[in-house]
Amino acid sequence: MKAHTEYMTFHTRKRYEMVHITDEVEAIVRRSGIEDGLCFVSPMHITAAVYVNDHESGLIEDIGEWLETLAPRGPEYNHHQTGEDNGDAHLKSLLLHHETTLPVTRGKLDLGPWQRVFYAEFDGQRPKRLIVKVLGIAAA
Amino acid sequence: MKAHTEYMTFHTRKRYEMVHITDEVEAIVRRSGIEDGLCFVSPMHITAAVYVNDHESGLIEDIGEWLETLAPRGPEYNHHQTGEDNGDAHLKSLLLHHETTLPVTRGKLDLGPWQRVFYAEFDGQRPKRLIVKVLGIAAA
Amino acid sequence: MKAHTEYMTFHTRKRYEMVHITDEVEAIVRRSGIEDGLCFVSPMHITAAVYVNDHESGLIEDIGEWLETLAPRGPEYNHHQTGEDNGDAHLKSLLLHHETTLPVTRGKLDLGPWQRVFYAEFDGQRPKRLIVKVLGIAAA
């Protein structure tokens, strides 16, 4: 049994940005040498999320607009009394869930054909970390 | 240490349907021979989800109506410019989260008395796959 | 490889309450003797959740108000025909997701500086259980 951990850093140019990371996660699984197990992916911040869905630009816009409807940016959050202005980013992170687990079979992510992994940034323009940890059975 | 993987296929008669799958997942755990570990359950599609909650018909209706309120079906999604008509299904899948992990103790799902597992279909009437992967310590 | 399981019981004084549990989960990880792996945390009930976000009182209020907006308490749920009055609690539990997984590295929770773990109670004033299961590689 083996565990393999890597960290990635994102520094998005925009405040809100969806970054496609399936290839990077797949490369980490390959480097892990793990054949069968689970791959955990999570931002180490509370104003970002990771999600699995379609890599289609219209849908990515839809997701952004939908998150804005359900957890709008605005001045009204109690959290802003601390001097912050990112209350909405915390709620958006909760809505998409801050972590996901992915299955690994025969040394690869065992995803359906349209399942792609995204890092969802809601308060970017600064360096933010993400952890990937693969746990499972290594190749003999 | 052991990993055990099975795939299930759903072909619902209706576009939207909640399918109770606790017994099937429990049977997979039993076949895995794993005594202590984690059981990962996830659709391999981006218009379905898996969730844990009560097996009570009124509540299942409530969940469906609530999802329709927060992520309504409609013509207005950018995603539909690709020819698709299931933008709402992607958002409903994100809202319920596309995967869940369940604990396995003494060879069984270690759930509370009312925790039941459901496959939530939001764009059915065609075959769709789900993966169950159990990772943990096998019986001696 | 090792698995370590503990159960916690909560009995909140209020119906709705957010309970900070990072220290308790960290202590369980320490007792597990696991150096590298994953820590699964979940209520064993369907009217509570566990989430990761900031330990800041204004934000905790914001999360409560936001959940009330998206999944309001009220008499209108079909579920209430069973005699229950907690339909909203089921939906709030689904919204925050009923479980989370946390990474364990070098014998500790591998969280970012502001990532704190919370038990979110939506139908309290009675004893409710939570399971923590740590799976991974034990210290040599």
Short mmCIF file of C-alpha atoms in Angstrom, two decimals:
data_model
loop_
_atom_site.label_atom_id
_atom_site.label_comp_id
_atom_site.label_asym_id
_atom_site.label_seq_id
_atom_site.Cartn_x
_atom_site.Cartn_y
_atom_site.Cartn_z
CA MET A 1 0.00 0.00 0.00
CA LYS A 2 1.18 3.43 -0.88
CA ALA A 3 0.31 7.10 -0.47
CA HIS A 4 1.58 9.81 -2.79
CA THR A 5 1.06 13.55 -2.25
CA GLU A 6 1.67 16.55 -4.48
CA TYR A 7 0.74 20.21 -4.20
CA MET A 8 -0.19 22.56 -7.04
CA THR A 9 -0.29 26.37 -6.91
CA PHE A 10 -2.75 28.52 -8.87
CA HIS A 11 -2.45 32.26 -9.42
CA THR A 12 -5.39 33.22 -11.61
CA ARG A 13 -5.45 36.53 -13.45
CA LYS A 14 -9.15 37.02 -12.75
CA ARG A 15 -11.04 37.01 -9.46
CA TYR A 16 -13.35 34.22 -10.70
CA GLU A 17 -11.92 31.51 -12.92
CA MET A 18 -12.52 27.83 -13.72
CA VAL A 19 -9.24 26.01 -14.48
CA HIS A 20 -9.30 22.61 -16.17
CA ILE A 21 -6.89 20.31 -14.27
CA THR A 22 -7.71 16.74 -15.40
CA ASP A 23 -4.37 16.33 -17.19
CA GLU A 24 -2.36 17.54 -14.20
CA VAL A 25 -4.23 15.21 -11.81
CA GLU A 26 -3.79 12.31 -14.26
CA ALA A 27 -0.03 13.01 -14.36
CA ILE A 28 0.15 12.92 -10.56
CA VAL A 29 -1.67 9.56 -10.54
CA ARG A 30 0.90 8.26 -13.06
CA ARG A 31 3.83 9.51 -10.97
CA SER A 32 2.31 7.90 -7.85
CA GLY A 33 2.78 4.42 -9.30
CA ILE A 34 -0.57 3.49 -7.74
CA GLU A 35 -2.62 1.02 -9.78
CA ASP A 36 -5.83 0.76 -7.80
CA GLY A 37 -7.19 3.20 -5.22
CA LEU A 38 -8.57 6.66 -4.62
CA CYS A 39 -7.30 10.12 -5.59
CA PHE A 40 -8.27 12.98 -3.29
CA VAL A 41 -8.21 16.53 -4.71
CA SER A 42 -8.86 19.69 -2.69
CA PRO A 43 -7.93 23.36 -2.52
CA MET A 44 -6.24 24.26 0.76
CA HIS A 45 -8.28 27.48 0.81
CA ILE A 46 -11.86 28.31 1.76
CA THR A 47 -12.72 30.50 -1.21
CA ALA A 48 -12.11 27.91 -3.94
CA ALA A 49 -13.53 24.52 -4.82
CA VAL A 50 -12.90 21.56 -7.06
CA TYR A 51 -15.64 19.97 -9.15
CA VAL A 52 -16.19 17.35 -11.86
CA ASN A 53 -18.28 18.17 -14.92
CA ASP A 54 -18.21 18.87 -18.65
CA HIS A 55 -15.36 20.73 -20.38
CA GLU A 56 -17.72 22.86 -22.48
CA SER A 57 -17.39 26.64 -22.48
CA GLY A 58 -21.14 27.37 -22.49
CA LEU A 59 -21.71 25.13 -19.51
CA ILE A 60 -18.78 26.68 -17.64
CA GLU A 61 -20.46 30.09 -18.14
CA ASP A 62 -23.76 28.61 -16.94
CA ILE A 63 -22.11 27.32 -13.77
CA GLY A 64 -20.59 30.74 -13.06
CA GLU A 65 -23.92 32.55 -13.60
CA TRP A 66 -25.79 29.99 -11.50
CA LEU A 67 -23.34 30.32 -8.60
CA GLU A 68 -23.74 34.11 -8.80
CA THR A 69 -27.53 33.71 -8.54
CA LEU A 70 -27.40 31.38 -5.53
CA ALA A 71 -24.48 33.04 -3.71
CA PRO A 72 -24.22 36.60 -5.06
CA ARG A 73 -21.33 38.97 -4.59
CA GLY A 74 -22.43 41.92 -2.49
CA PRO A 75 -21.72 44.14 0.49
CA GLU A 76 -24.22 42.58 2.87
CA TYR A 77 -22.23 39.75 4.44
CA ASN A 78 -21.48 39.80 8.18
CA HIS A 79 -18.06 38.41 7.28
CA HIS A 80 -17.19 41.79 5.72
CA GLN A 81 -17.06 43.40 9.17
CA THR A 82 -13.60 41.80 9.40
CA GLY A 83 -12.47 43.91 6.43
CA GLU A 84 -12.91 41.09 3.90
CA ASP A 85 -15.05 41.49 0.77
CA ASN A 86 -15.28 37.84 -0.29
CA GLY A 87 -18.29 36.48 1.63
CA ASP A 88 -19.78 35.20 -1.62
CA ALA A 89 -16.61 33.22 -2.38
CA HIS A 90 -16.98 31.23 0.85
CA LEU A 91 -20.60 30.35 0.00
CA LYS A 92 -19.73 29.43 -3.61
CA SER A 93 -16.99 27.15 -2.26
CA LEU A 94 -19.50 25.44 0.06
CA LEU A 95 -22.01 25.03 -2.78
CA LEU A 96 -19.59 23.20 -5.10
CA HIS A 97 -17.97 21.39 -2.14
CA HIS A 98 -14.32 22.02 -1.35
CA GLU A 99 -13.04 18.54 -2.19
CA THR A 100 -13.61 15.59 -4.42
CA THR A 101 -12.42 12.02 -4.56
CA LEU A 102 -11.74 10.25 -7.86
CA PRO A 103 -11.33 6.51 -8.49
CA VAL A 104 -8.03 5.10 -9.83
CA THR A 105 -8.12 1.79 -11.75
CA ARG A 106 -5.25 0.18 -13.71
CA GLY A 107 -3.08 3.21 -12.96
CA LYS A 108 -5.45 5.80 -14.40
CA LEU A 109 -8.34 8.01 -13.30
CA ASP A 110 -11.43 5.83 -13.80
CA LEU A 111 -13.74 8.58 -15.07
CA GLY A 112 -16.58 8.57 -17.58
CA PRO A 113 -15.86 10.08 -21.01
CA TRP A 114 -17.22 13.54 -20.11
CA GLN A 115 -16.05 13.72 -16.52
CA ARG A 116 -13.36 16.40 -16.32
CA VAL A 117 -11.87 17.93 -13.17
CA PHE A 118 -11.90 21.69 -12.53
CA TYR A 119 -10.33 24.00 -9.98
CA ALA A 120 -12.92 26.71 -9.27
CA GLU A 121 -11.41 29.98 -8.08
CA PHE A 122 -13.71 32.54 -6.45
CA ASP A 123 -11.14 34.92 -4.95
CA GLY A 124 -8.05 34.75 -7.11
CA GLN A 125 -5.30 37.08 -8.25
CA ARG A 126 -3.00 35.66 -5.56
CA PRO A 127 -1.20 32.32 -5.11
CA LYS A 128 -3.40 29.51 -3.78
CA ARG A 129 -2.55 25.87 -3.13
CA LEU A 130 -4.30 22.61 -3.91
CA ILE A 131 -3.44 19.15 -2.55
CA VAL A 132 -3.67 15.88 -4.48
CA LYS A 133 -3.24 12.68 -2.47
CA VAL A 134 -3.39 9.23 -4.09
CA LEU A 135 -3.92 6.26 -1.77
CA GLY A 136 -3.96 2.64 -2.92
CA ILE A 137 -2.12 -0.41 -4.15
CA ALA A 138 1.13 0.15 -6.05
CA ALA A 139 2.11 -1.83 -9.13
CA ALA A 140 3.88 -5.06 -8.19
CA MET B 1 -4.87 -4.21 1.79
CA LYS B 2 -7.36 -4.66 -0.97
CA ALA B 3 -9.33 -2.72 -3.58
CA HIS B 4 -12.51 -4.04 -5.17
CA THR B 5 -14.35 -2.34 -8.05
CA GLU B 6 -17.75 -2.94 -9.61
CA TYR B 7 -19.82 -1.03 -12.13
CA MET B 8 -23.61 -0.72 -12.21
CA THR B 9 -25.74 0.44 -15.15
CA PHE B 10 -29.00 2.38 -14.79
CA HIS B 11 -31.56 2.92 -17.54
CA THR B 12 -34.39 4.86 -15.95
CA ARG B 13 -37.80 5.07 -17.62
CA LYS B 14 -38.21 8.71 -16.64
CA ARG B 15 -35.95 11.68 -17.28
CA TYR B 16 -35.75 12.42 -13.54
CA GLU B 17 -35.65 9.55 -11.08
CA MET B 18 -34.26 8.74 -7.64
CA VAL B 19 -33.19 5.08 -7.39
CA HIS B 20 -32.56 3.52 -3.98
CA ILE B 21 -29.27 1.57 -4.16
CA THR B 22 -28.24 0.86 -0.55
CA ASP B 23 -28.80 -2.89 -0.90
CA GLU B 24 -26.76 -3.10 -4.11
CA VAL B 25 -23.87 -1.14 -2.57
CA GLU B 26 -24.04 -3.31 0.56
CA ALA B 27 -23.83 -6.44 -1.63
CA ILE B 28 -20.73 -5.07 -3.35
CA VAL B 29 -19.10 -4.40 0.02
CA ARG B 30 -19.86 -8.01 1.02
CA ARG B 31 -18.39 -9.39 -2.23
CA SER B 32 -15.26 -7.23 -1.73
CA GLY B 33 -14.31 -9.16 1.38
CA ILE B 34 -13.14 -5.87 2.90
CA GLU B 35 -13.69 -5.58 6.65
CA ASP B 36 -12.58 -2.04 7.39
CA GLY B 37 -12.20 0.85 4.96
CA LEU B 38 -14.02 3.23 2.65
CA CYS B 39 -16.56 2.67 -0.12
CA PHE B 40 -16.57 5.22 -2.93
CA VAL B 41 -19.76 5.57 -5.04
CA SER B 42 -20.11 7.82 -8.09
CA PRO B 43 -21.93 8.07 -11.40
CA MET B 44 -19.53 8.17 -14.36
CA HIS B 45 -21.76 10.84 -15.92
CA ILE B 46 -22.15 14.57 -15.38
CA THR B 47 -25.95 14.72 -15.32
CA ALA B 48 -26.49 12.37 -12.36
CA ALA B 49 -25.48 12.33 -8.70
CA VAL B 50 -25.40 10.08 -5.69
CA TYR B 51 -26.65 11.19 -2.30
CA VAL B 52 -27.37 9.87 1.18
CA ASN B 53 -30.66 10.67 2.90
CA ASP B 54 -34.02 9.29 4.03
CA HIS B 55 -35.93 6.59 2.10
CA GLU B 56 -39.28 8.37 2.50
CA SER B 57 -41.43 9.11 -0.55
CA GLY B 58 -42.56 12.59 0.59
CA LEU B 59 -39.00 13.69 1.20
CA ILE B 60 -37.87 12.30 -2.15
CA GLU B 61 -40.56 14.49 -3.79
CA ASP B 62 -39.38 17.45 -1.72
CA ILE B 63 -35.80 16.95 -2.91
CA GLY B 64 -36.94 16.86 -6.54
CA GLU B 65 -39.03 20.02 -6.19
CA TRP B 66 -36.24 21.80 -4.34
CA LEU B 67 -33.67 20.93 -7.01
CA GLU B 68 -36.10 22.23 -9.64
CA THR B 69 -36.37 25.54 -7.75
CA LEU B 70 -32.62 26.02 -7.39
CA ALA B 71 -31.60 24.65 -10.82
CA PRO B 72 -34.70 24.86 -13.05
CA ARG B 73 -35.15 23.17 -16.37
CA GLY B 74 -35.42 25.78 -19.12
CA PRO B 75 -34.21 26.97 -22.50
CA GLU B 76 -31.89 29.69 -21.24
CA TYR B 77 -28.62 27.83 -20.70
CA ASN B 78 -25.55 28.69 -22.80
CA HIS B 79 -24.82 24.96 -22.86
CA HIS B 80 -27.86 24.48 -25.13
CA GLN B 81 -26.03 26.20 -28.00
CA THR B 82 -24.27 22.84 -28.42
CA GLY B 83 -27.64 21.22 -29.20
CA GLU B 84 -28.10 19.81 -25.69
CA ASP B 85 -31.19 20.54 -23.60
CA ASN B 86 -29.95 19.31 -20.20
CA GLY B 87 -28.21 22.35 -18.69
CA ASP B 88 -30.32 21.98 -15.55
CA ALA B 89 -29.17 18.37 -15.12
CA HIS B 90 -25.53 19.47 -14.90
CA LEU B 91 -26.37 22.02 -12.20
CA LYS B 92 -28.53 19.57 -10.25
CA SER B 93 -25.62 17.11 -10.35
CA LEU B 94 -23.27 19.77 -8.96
CA LEU B 95 -25.76 20.70 -6.22
CA LEU B 96 -26.06 17.15 -4.85
CA HIS B 97 -22.36 16.45 -5.54
CA HIS B 98 -21.40 13.76 -8.02
CA GLU B 99 -19.81 11.36 -5.56
CA THR B 100 -19.98 10.17 -2.01
CA THR B 101 -17.80 8.09 0.26
CA LEU B 102 -19.25 5.66 2.81
CA PRO B 103 -17.50 4.04 5.78
CA VAL B 104 -17.12 0.24 5.99
CA THR B 105 -16.74 -1.36 9.43
CA ARG B 106 -16.82 -5.10 10.27
CA GLY B 107 -17.57 -5.89 6.62
CA LYS B 108 -20.67 -3.69 6.37
CA LEU B 109 -21.63 -0.12 5.47
CA ASP B 110 -21.32 1.79 8.75
CA LEU B 111 -24.37 4.03 8.28
CA GLY B 112 -26.88 5.49 10.72
CA PRO B 113 -30.34 3.89 10.80
CA TRP B 114 -31.91 6.37 8.35
CA GLN B 115 -28.94 6.86 6.04
CA ARG B 116 -29.83 5.33 2.68
CA VAL B 117 -27.94 5.71 -0.61
CA PHE B 118 -29.64 7.03 -3.76
CA TYR B 119 -28.67 7.30 -7.40
CA ALA B 120 -30.16 10.59 -8.63
CA GLU B 121 -30.83 10.64 -12.36
CA PHE B 122 -31.46 14.01 -14.04
CA ASP B 123 -31.19 13.03 -17.71
CA GLY B 124 -32.22 9.40 -17.97
CA GLN B 125 -33.97 7.18 -20.49
CA ARG B 126 -30.59 5.87 -21.66
CA PRO B 127 -27.94 3.59 -20.10
CA LYS B 128 -25.67 5.29 -17.58
CA ARG B 129 -22.87 3.81 -15.48
CA LEU B 130 -21.92 4.14 -11.83
CA ILE B 131 -18.68 3.00 -10.19
CA VAL B 132 -18.35 1.53 -6.69
CA LYS B 133 -14.81 1.09 -5.34
CA VAL B 134 -14.13 -0.36 -1.90
CA LEU B 135 -10.64 0.22 -0.43
CA GLY B 136 -9.48 -1.19 2.87
CA ILE B 137 -8.33 -4.13 4.94
CA ALA B 138 -9.55 -7.58 3.92
CA ALA B 139 -10.67 -10.22 6.42
CA ALA B 140 -7.71 -12.26 7.68
CA MET C 1 -1.94 -0.36 6.35
CA LYS C 2 -4.31 0.60 9.09
CA ALA C 3 -7.86 1.77 9.70
CA HIS C 4 -8.96 3.55 12.86
CA THR C 5 -12.57 4.45 13.72
CA GLU C 6 -14.08 6.62 16.43
CA TYR C 7 -17.57 7.94 17.05
CA MET C 8 -18.52 11.29 18.56
CA THR C 9 -21.92 12.29 19.97
CA PHE C 10 -23.38 15.79 19.78
CA HIS C 11 -26.33 17.05 21.78
CA THR C 12 -26.74 20.71 20.85
CA ARG C 13 -28.81 23.05 22.98
CA LYS C 14 -30.23 24.80 19.93
CA ARG C 15 -32.06 23.36 16.93
CA TYR C 16 -29.50 24.90 14.55
CA GLU C 17 -25.85 25.04 15.59
CA MET C 18 -22.40 25.02 14.01
CA VAL C 19 -19.87 23.19 16.21
CA HIS C 20 -16.14 23.61 15.57
CA ILE C 21 -14.54 20.13 15.66
CA THR C 22 -11.08 20.49 14.10
CA ASP C 23 -9.28 19.83 17.38
CA GLU C 24 -11.32 16.68 18.09
CA VAL C 25 -10.70 15.31 14.58
CA GLU C 26 -6.98 16.14 14.87
CA ALA C 27 -6.86 14.22 18.19
CA ILE C 28 -8.45 11.18 16.53
CA VAL C 29 -5.85 11.31 13.74
CA ARG C 30 -3.12 11.41 16.40
CA ARG C 31 -4.60 8.44 18.26
CA SER C 32 -4.88 6.49 14.99
CA GLY C 33 -1.11 6.39 14.61
CA ILE C 34 -1.61 6.88 10.86
CA GLU C 35 1.08 8.97 9.19
CA ASP C 36 -0.18 9.25 5.63
CA GLY C 37 -3.72 8.71 4.36
CA LEU C 38 -7.27 10.00 4.41
CA CYS C 39 -9.62 10.95 7.24
CA PHE C 40 -13.33 10.51 6.58
CA VAL C 41 -15.79 12.54 8.71
CA SER C 42 -19.58 12.22 8.55
CA PRO C 43 -22.69 12.54 10.68
CA MET C 44 -24.63 9.28 10.88
CA HIS C 45 -27.85 11.30 10.56
CA ILE C 46 -29.66 12.88 7.62
CA THR C 47 -30.41 16.25 9.19
CA ALA C 48 -26.81 17.29 9.88
CA ALA C 49 -23.71 17.89 7.78
CA VAL C 50 -19.99 18.44 8.10
CA TYR C 51 -18.17 21.21 6.26
CA VAL C 52 -14.79 22.89 6.00
CA ASN C 53 -14.50 26.68 6.06
CA ASP C 54 -13.42 29.68 8.12
CA HIS C 55 -13.74 29.85 11.93
CA GLU C 56 -15.09 33.42 11.88
CA SER C 57 -18.33 34.26 13.68
CA GLY C 58 -19.65 36.65 11.02
CA LEU C 59 -19.15 34.08 8.29
CA ILE C 60 -20.78 31.36 10.38
CA GLU C 61 -23.86 33.65 10.66
CA ASP C 62 -23.73 34.25 6.90
CA ILE C 63 -23.72 30.51 6.23
CA GLY C 64 -26.75 30.00 8.49
CA GLU C 65 -28.71 32.84 6.83
CA TRP C 66 -27.76 31.61 3.36
CA LEU C 67 -28.89 28.06 4.11
CA GLU C 68 -32.18 29.47 5.41
CA THR C 69 -32.66 31.37 2.13
CA LEU C 70 -31.96 28.36 -0.09
CA ALA C 71 -33.68 25.71 2.06
CA PRO C 72 -36.14 27.57 4.31
CA ARG C 73 -37.87 26.15 7.34
CA GLY C 74 -41.62 25.97 6.72
CA PRO C 75 -44.77 23.88 6.79
CA GLU C 76 -44.91 23.11 3.09
CA TYR C 77 -42.80 19.97 2.82
CA ASN C 78 -44.38 16.67 1.72
CA HIS C 79 -42.14 15.00 4.28
CA HIS C 80 -44.22 16.60 7.04
CA GLN C 81 -47.15 14.32 6.21
CA THR C 82 -45.21 11.70 8.21
CA GLY C 83 -45.50 13.90 11.31
CA GLU C 84 -41.99 15.32 11.00
CA ASP C 85 -41.32 19.07 10.88
CA ASN C 86 -37.70 19.03 9.72
CA GLY C 87 -37.94 18.94 5.91
CA ASP C 88 -35.63 21.96 5.70
CA ALA C 89 -32.98 20.14 7.75
CA HIS C 90 -32.76 17.35 5.17
CA LEU C 91 -32.28 19.87 2.35
CA LYS C 92 -29.69 21.89 4.31
CA SER C 93 -27.80 18.64 4.94
CA LEU C 94 -27.80 17.86 1.20
CA LEU C 95 -26.65 21.40 0.36
CA LEU C 96 -23.56 21.27 2.59
CA HIS C 97 -22.99 17.55 1.79
CA HIS C 98 -23.22 14.99 4.54
CA GLU C 99 -19.59 13.95 4.54
CA THR C 100 -16.09 15.21 3.92
CA THR C 101 -12.69 13.66 3.48
CA LEU C 102 -9.54 15.31 4.82
CA PRO C 103 -5.91 14.55 3.92
CA VAL C 104 -3.47 13.26 6.57
CA THR C 105 0.27 13.89 6.04
CA ARG C 106 3.09 13.30 8.55
CA GLY C 107 0.51 12.26 11.15
CA LYS C 108 -1.54 15.46 10.99
CA LEU C 109 -4.51 16.89 9.09
CA ASP C 110 -2.95 18.48 5.99
CA LEU C 111 -5.21 21.55 5.86
CA GLY C 112 -4.59 25.12 4.75
CA PRO C 113 -4.23 27.74 7.50
CA TRP C 114 -7.92 28.78 7.43
CA GLN C 115 -9.48 25.41 6.78
CA ARG C 116 -11.42 24.40 9.89
CA VAL C 117 -13.89 21.53 10.25
CA PHE C 118 -17.47 22.08 11.45
CA TYR C 119 -20.34 19.84 12.47
CA ALA C 120 -23.50 21.53 11.18
CA GLU C 121 -26.62 20.62 13.16
CA PHE C 122 -30.01 21.40 11.63
CA ASP C 123 -32.29 19.41 13.94
CA GLY C 124 -30.58 19.21 17.32
CA GLN C 125 -31.62 19.12 20.96
CA ARG C 126 -31.14 15.33 20.97
CA PRO C 127 -28.09 13.04 20.82
CA LYS C 128 -26.64 12.56 17.33
CA ARG C 129 -23.61 10.56 16.24
CA LEU C 130 -20.73 11.29 13.90
CA ILE C 131 -18.16 8.82 12.56
CA VAL C 132 -14.48 9.55 11.94
CA LYS C 133 -12.51 6.88 10.07
CA VAL C 134 -8.81 7.28 9.29
CA LEU C 135 -7.34 5.00 6.60
CA GLY C 136 -3.67 4.93 5.65
CA ILE C 137 -0.11 3.98 6.43
CA ALA C 138 0.86 3.69 10.10
CA ALA C 139 4.14 4.97 11.47
CA ALA C 140 6.90 2.32 11.16
#
